[in-house]
Coordinates of C-alpha atoms in Angstrom, one line a residue:
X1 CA 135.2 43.4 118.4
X2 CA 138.7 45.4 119.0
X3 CA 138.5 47.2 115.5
X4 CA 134.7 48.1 116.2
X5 CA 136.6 49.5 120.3
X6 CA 139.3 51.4 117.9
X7 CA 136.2 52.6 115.4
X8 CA 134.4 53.9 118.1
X9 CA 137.4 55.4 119.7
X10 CA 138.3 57.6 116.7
X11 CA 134.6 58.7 116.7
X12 CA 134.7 59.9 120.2
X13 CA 138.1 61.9 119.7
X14 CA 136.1 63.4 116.0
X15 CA 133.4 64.7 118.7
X16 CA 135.2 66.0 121.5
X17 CA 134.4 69.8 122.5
X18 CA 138.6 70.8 122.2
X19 CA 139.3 70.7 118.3
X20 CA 142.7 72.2 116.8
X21 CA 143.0 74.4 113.8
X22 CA 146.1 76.9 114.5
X23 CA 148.6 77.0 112.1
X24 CA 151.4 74.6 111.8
X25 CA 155.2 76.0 111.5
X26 CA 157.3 73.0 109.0
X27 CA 158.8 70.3 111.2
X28 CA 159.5 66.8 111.9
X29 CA 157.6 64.8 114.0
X30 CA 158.1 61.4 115.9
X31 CA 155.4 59.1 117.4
X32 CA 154.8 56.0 118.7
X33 CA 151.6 53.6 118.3
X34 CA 149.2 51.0 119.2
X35 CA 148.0 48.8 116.4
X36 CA 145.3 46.4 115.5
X37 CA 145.2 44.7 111.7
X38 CA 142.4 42.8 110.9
X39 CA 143.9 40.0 108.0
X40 CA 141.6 37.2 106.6
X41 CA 144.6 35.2 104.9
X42 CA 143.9 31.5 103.9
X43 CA 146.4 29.0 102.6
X44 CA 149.6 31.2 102.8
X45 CA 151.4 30.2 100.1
X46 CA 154.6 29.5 101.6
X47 CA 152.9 27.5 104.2
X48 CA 150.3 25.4 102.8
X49 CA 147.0 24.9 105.4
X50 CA 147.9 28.3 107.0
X51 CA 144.9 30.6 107.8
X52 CA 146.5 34.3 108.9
X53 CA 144.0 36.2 111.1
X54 CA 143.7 39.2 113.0
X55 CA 147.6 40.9 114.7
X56 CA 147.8 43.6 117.6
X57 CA 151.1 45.4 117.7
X58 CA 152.9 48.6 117.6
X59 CA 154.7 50.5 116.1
X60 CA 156.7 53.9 115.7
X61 CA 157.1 56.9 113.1
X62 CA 158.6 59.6 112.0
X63 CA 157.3 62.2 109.5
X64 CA 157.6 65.8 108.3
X65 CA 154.9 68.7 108.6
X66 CA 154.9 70.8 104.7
X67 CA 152.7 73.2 105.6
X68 CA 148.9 73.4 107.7
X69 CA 147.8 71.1 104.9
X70 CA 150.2 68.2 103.8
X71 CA 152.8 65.8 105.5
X72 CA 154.4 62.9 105.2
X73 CA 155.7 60.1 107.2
X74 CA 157.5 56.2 107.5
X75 CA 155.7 54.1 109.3
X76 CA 157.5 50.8 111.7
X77 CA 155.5 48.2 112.9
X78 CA 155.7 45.1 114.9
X79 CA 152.9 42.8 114.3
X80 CA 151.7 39.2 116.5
X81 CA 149.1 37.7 114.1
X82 CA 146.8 35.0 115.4
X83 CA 147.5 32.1 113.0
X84 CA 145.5 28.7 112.9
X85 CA 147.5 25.6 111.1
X86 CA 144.5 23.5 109.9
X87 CA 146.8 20.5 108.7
X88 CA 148.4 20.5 112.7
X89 CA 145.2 21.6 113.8
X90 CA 146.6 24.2 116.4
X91 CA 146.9 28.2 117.0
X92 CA 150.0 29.9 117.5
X93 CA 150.7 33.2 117.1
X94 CA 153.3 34.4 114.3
X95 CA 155.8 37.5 114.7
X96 CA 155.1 40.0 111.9
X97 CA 156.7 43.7 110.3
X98 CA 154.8 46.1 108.7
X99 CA 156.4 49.3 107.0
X100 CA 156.2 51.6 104.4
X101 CA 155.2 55.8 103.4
X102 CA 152.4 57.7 103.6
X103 CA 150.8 61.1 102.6
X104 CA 148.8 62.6 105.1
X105 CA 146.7 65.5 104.0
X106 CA 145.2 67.7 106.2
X107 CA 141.2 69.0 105.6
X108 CA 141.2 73.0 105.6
X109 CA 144.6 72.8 108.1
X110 CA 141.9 71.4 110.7
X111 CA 142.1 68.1 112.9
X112 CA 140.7 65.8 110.3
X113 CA 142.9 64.2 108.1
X114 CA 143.0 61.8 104.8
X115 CA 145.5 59.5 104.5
X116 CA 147.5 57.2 101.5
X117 CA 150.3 54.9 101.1
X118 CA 151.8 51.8 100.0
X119 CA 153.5 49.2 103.2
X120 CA 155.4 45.7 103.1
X121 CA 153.9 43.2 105.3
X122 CA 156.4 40.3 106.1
X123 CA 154.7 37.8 107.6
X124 CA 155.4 33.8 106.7
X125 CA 156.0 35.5 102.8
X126 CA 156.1 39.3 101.9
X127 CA 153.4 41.2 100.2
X128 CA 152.8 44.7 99.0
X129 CA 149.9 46.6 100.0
X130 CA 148.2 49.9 98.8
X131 CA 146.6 51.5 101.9
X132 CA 143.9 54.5 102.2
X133 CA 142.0 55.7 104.9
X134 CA 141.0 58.9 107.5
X135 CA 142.0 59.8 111.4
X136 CA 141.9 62.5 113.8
X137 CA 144.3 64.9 115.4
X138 CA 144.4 66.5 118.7
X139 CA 147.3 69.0 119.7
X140 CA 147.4 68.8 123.9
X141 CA 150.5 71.2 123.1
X142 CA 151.9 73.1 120.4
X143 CA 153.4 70.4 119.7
X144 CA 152.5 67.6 121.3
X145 CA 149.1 65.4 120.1
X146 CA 147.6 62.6 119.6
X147 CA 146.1 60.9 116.7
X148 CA 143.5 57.9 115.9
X149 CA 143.2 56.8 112.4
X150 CA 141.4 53.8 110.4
X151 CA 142.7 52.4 106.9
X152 CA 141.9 50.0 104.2
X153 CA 144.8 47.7 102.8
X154 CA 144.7 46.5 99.5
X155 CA 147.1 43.7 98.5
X156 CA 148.7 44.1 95.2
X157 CA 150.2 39.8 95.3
X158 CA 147.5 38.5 96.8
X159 CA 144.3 40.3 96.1
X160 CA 143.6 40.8 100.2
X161 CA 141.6 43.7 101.3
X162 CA 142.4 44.4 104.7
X163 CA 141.4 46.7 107.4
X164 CA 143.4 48.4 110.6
X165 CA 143.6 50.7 112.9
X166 CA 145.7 52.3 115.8
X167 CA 146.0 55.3 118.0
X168 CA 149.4 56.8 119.0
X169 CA 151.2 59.9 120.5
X170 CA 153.3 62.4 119.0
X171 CA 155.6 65.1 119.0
X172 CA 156.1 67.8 116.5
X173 CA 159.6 69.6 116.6
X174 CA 159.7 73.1 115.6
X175 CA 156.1 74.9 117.2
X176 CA 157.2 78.0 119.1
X177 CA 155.3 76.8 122.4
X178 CA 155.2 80.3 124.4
X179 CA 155.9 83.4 123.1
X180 CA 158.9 85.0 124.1
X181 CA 157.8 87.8 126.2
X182 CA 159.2 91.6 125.0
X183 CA 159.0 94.6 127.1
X184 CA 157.0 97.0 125.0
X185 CA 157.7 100.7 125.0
X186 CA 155.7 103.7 126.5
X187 CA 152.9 103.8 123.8
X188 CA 152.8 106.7 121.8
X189 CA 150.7 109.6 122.0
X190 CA 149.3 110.5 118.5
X191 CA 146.0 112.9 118.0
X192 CA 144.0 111.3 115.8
X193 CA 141.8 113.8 114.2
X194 CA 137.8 113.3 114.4
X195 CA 135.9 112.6 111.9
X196 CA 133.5 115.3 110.6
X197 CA 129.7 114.8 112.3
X198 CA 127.7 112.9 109.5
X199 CA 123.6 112.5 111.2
X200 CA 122.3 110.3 107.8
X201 CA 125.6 108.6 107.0
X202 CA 125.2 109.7 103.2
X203 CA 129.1 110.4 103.5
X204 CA 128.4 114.4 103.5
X205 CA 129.5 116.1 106.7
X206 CA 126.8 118.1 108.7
X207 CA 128.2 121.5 107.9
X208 CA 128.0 120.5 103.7
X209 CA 124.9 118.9 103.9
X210 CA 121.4 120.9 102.5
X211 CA 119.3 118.1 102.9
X212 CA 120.1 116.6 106.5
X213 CA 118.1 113.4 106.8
X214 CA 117.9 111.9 103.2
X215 CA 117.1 108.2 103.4
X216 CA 120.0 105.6 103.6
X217 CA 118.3 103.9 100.4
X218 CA 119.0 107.2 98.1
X219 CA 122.1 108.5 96.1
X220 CA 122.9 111.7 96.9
X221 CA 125.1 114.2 95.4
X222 CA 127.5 116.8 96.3
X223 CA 125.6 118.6 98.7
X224 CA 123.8 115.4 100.3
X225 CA 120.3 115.4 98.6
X226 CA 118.6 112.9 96.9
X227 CA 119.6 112.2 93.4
X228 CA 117.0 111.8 90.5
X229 CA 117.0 110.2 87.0
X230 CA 114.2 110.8 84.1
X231 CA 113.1 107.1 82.8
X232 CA 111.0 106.3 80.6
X233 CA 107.2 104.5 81.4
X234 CA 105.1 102.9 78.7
X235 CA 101.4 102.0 78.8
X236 CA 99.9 99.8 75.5
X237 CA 96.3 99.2 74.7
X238 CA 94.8 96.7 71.8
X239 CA 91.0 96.5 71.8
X240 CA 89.9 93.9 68.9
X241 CA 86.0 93.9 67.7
X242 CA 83.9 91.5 65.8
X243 CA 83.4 91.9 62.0
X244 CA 80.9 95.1 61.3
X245 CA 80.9 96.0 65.1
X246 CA 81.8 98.9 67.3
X247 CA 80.7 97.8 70.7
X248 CA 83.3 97.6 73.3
X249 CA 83.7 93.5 75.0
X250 CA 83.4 93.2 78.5
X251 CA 86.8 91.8 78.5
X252 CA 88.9 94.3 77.5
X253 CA 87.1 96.9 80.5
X254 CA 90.1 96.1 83.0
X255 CA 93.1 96.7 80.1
X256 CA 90.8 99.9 79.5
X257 CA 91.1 100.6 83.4
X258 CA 95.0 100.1 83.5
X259 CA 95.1 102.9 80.5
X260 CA 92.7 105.0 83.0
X261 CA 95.3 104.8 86.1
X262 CA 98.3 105.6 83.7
X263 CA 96.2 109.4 82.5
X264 CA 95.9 109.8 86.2
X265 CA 99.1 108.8 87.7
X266 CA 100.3 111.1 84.7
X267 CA 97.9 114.1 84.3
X268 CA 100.4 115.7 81.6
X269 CA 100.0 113.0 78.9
X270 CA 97.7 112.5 76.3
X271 CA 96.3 109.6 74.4
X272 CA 95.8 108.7 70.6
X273 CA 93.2 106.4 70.2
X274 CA 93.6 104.7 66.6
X275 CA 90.8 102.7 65.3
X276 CA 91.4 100.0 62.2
X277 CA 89.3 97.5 60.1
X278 CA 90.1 94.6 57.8
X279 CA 90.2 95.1 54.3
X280 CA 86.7 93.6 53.9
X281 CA 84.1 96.1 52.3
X282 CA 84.1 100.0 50.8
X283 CA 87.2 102.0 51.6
X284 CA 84.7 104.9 52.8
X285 CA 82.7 102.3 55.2
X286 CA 85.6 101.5 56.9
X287 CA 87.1 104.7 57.5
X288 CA 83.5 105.5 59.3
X289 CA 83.7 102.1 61.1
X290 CA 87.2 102.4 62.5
X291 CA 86.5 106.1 64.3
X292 CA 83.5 104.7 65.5
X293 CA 85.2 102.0 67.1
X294 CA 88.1 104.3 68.9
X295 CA 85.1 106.5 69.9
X296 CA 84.1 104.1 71.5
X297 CA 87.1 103.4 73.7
X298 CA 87.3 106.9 74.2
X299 CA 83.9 107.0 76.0
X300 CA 85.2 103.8 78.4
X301 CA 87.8 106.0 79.1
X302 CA 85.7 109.2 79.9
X303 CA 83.5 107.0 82.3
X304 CA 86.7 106.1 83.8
X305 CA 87.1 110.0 84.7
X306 CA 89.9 111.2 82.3
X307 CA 88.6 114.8 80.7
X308 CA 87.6 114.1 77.2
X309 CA 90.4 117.0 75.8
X310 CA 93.0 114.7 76.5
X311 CA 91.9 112.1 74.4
X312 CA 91.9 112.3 70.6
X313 CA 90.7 109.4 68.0
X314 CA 91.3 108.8 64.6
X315 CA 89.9 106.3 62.2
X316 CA 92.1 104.9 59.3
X317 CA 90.0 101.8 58.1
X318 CA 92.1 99.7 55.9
X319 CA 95.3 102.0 55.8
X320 CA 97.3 100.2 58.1
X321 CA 96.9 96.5 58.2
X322 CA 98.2 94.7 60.7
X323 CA 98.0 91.4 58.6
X324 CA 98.1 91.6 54.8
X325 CA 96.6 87.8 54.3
X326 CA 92.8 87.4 52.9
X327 CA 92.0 85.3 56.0
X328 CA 89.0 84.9 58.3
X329 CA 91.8 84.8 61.6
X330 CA 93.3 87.6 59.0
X331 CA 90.7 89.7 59.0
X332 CA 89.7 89.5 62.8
X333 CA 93.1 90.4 63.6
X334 CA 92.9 93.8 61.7
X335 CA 89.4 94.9 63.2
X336 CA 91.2 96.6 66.4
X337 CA 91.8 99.9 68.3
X338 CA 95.3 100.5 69.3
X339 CA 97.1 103.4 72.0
X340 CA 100.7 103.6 72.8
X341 CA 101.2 106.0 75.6
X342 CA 105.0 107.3 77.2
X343 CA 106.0 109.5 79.2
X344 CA 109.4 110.5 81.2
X345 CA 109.0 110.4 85.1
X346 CA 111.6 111.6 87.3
X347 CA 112.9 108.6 89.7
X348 CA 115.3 108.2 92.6
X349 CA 118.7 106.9 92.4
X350 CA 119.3 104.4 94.5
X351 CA 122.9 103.6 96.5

């Protein structure tokens, strides 16, 4: 029950409104402490039937501040365990001494700290402990605070795992507590020459600027207007048709489409409309098949509204196989009209 007072204590103090980050100037620091040590020793071996229980105490230290993040103290305390003698069958309480080192270290300079070290408890026999845990700082002064803290204690003779607690009060030597005060001279009068007016913040001044309100998104150059770059755009079209056919497929109409809005978006560009066949039949047959087949995109493409002189077709049958394999998937691959359309546009720079 008093570790689960001194848990909930620490928890409390972790929450409170007033938390401490300044930095820390190097120093040593002394303290003094309440302590609570929550032991579970059975059958001391020097003192057979001997059951060593839970100890209040306290305790001092003294310690050294590195820097915001590390320090390092020795730790004193004086210990009255509860102790039960099962061959007497009585309680009694038995005088104890705890002390050893630990590292403190310090989360992001802040109040929170983790801690680790190694004590001697002399109690009935001696026995070395390793000890880790976390606690809580809170400066009331530069350098005065107050600290809560939990640990774990592992016996290195014995095997015991332990836990304890304690809150205590401290003073760190060294904290410049209150500035000294200085009489400042007469401040000095400097002009301080104003900026040139610049209305769209484009880093040109008013007077040098021939394009006054150019959007904060846009690059500008020397004389504040906008800046432009040529890129290039790309539009591809592959129509494919079934063996001996020239009739367009529904499902190519909205690729046909997309070919449509690039001529218009572009009205300078052109488009070569290329038709192919497999190698399957007469040389002749196929040349007739293949313009037949980009005519017929070409007429999609007039019903879309682009003017019929800026489209050209050409049919080269067999000449350029897209797949040189005597195949039935083969051969429907090379029965296709193809277009490749580019063009440079001018774009904005952005900042």
């Amino acid at each position: 029950m008093k570790l689960k007072t001194l848990t909930i204590a620490i928890a409390l103090a972790a929450t409170s409104a007033s938390t401490f980050a300044a930095d820390k100037e190097e120093g040593f620091y002394i303290g003094a402490f309440g302590d609570y040590y929550d032991a579970s020793w059975k059958n001391m071996r020097d003192q057979a039937g001997l059951d060593v229980n839970e100890s209040t105490g306290w305790g001092v230290e003294a310690g050294y501040r590195f820097s915001d993040y590390w320090s390092a103290r020795l730790e004193y305390a004086d210990m009255d365990f509860n102790a039960f003698d099962k061959v007497a069958g009585n309680r009694n309480n038995i005088d104890g001494e705890r002390y050893g080192i630990d590292a403190l270290y310090h989360l992001d300079g802040g109040p929170f700290y983790g801690l680790f070290g190694i004590k001697e408890i002399d109690v009935v026999d001696d026995n070395t402990f390793l000890n880790a845990g976390v606690g809580y700082q809170h400066f009331i002064t530069d350098g005065l605070f107050v600290n809560a803290e939990t640990a774990v204690y592992q016996g290195l003779d014995r095997g015991y795992t332990d836990v304890g607690a304690k809150i205590g009060i401290n003073y760190l030597f060294g904290q410049n507590s209150a500035p000294v005060e200085q009489v400042k001279p007469a401040p000095e009068v400097v002009e301080v020459a104003v900026a040139p007016a610049d209305s769209d913040n484009d880093n040109i001044a008013d007077t040098d600027d021939k394009c006054p309100n150019t959007p904060m998104t846009d690059a500008v150059d020397g004389t504040g207007c906008t800046l432009y770059e040529d890129k290039e755009v790309t539009v591809s079209l592959l129509v494919t048709f079934p063996n001996n056919a020239s009739a367009v497929s529904t499902q190519y109409l909205n690729d046909i489409e997309k070919v449509s809005a690039f001529l218009k978006e572009y009205p300078d560009t052109t488009v070569l409309l290329e038709g192919h066949t497999s190698a399957v039949g007469k040389a002749t047959y196929n040349k007739w098949l293949s313009k037949k087949r980009a005519d017929a995109v070409a007429k999609q493409l007039v019903a879309d509204g682009i003017a019929e002189d800026r489209i050209t077709t050409v049919g080269l049958g067999e000449e350029r196989l897209k797949n040189d394999a005597n195949t039935k998937a083969a051969n429907a691959e090379n029965r296709r009209v193809e277009a490749h359309i580019k063009t440079i546009k001018n774009v904005k720079v952005l900042r």
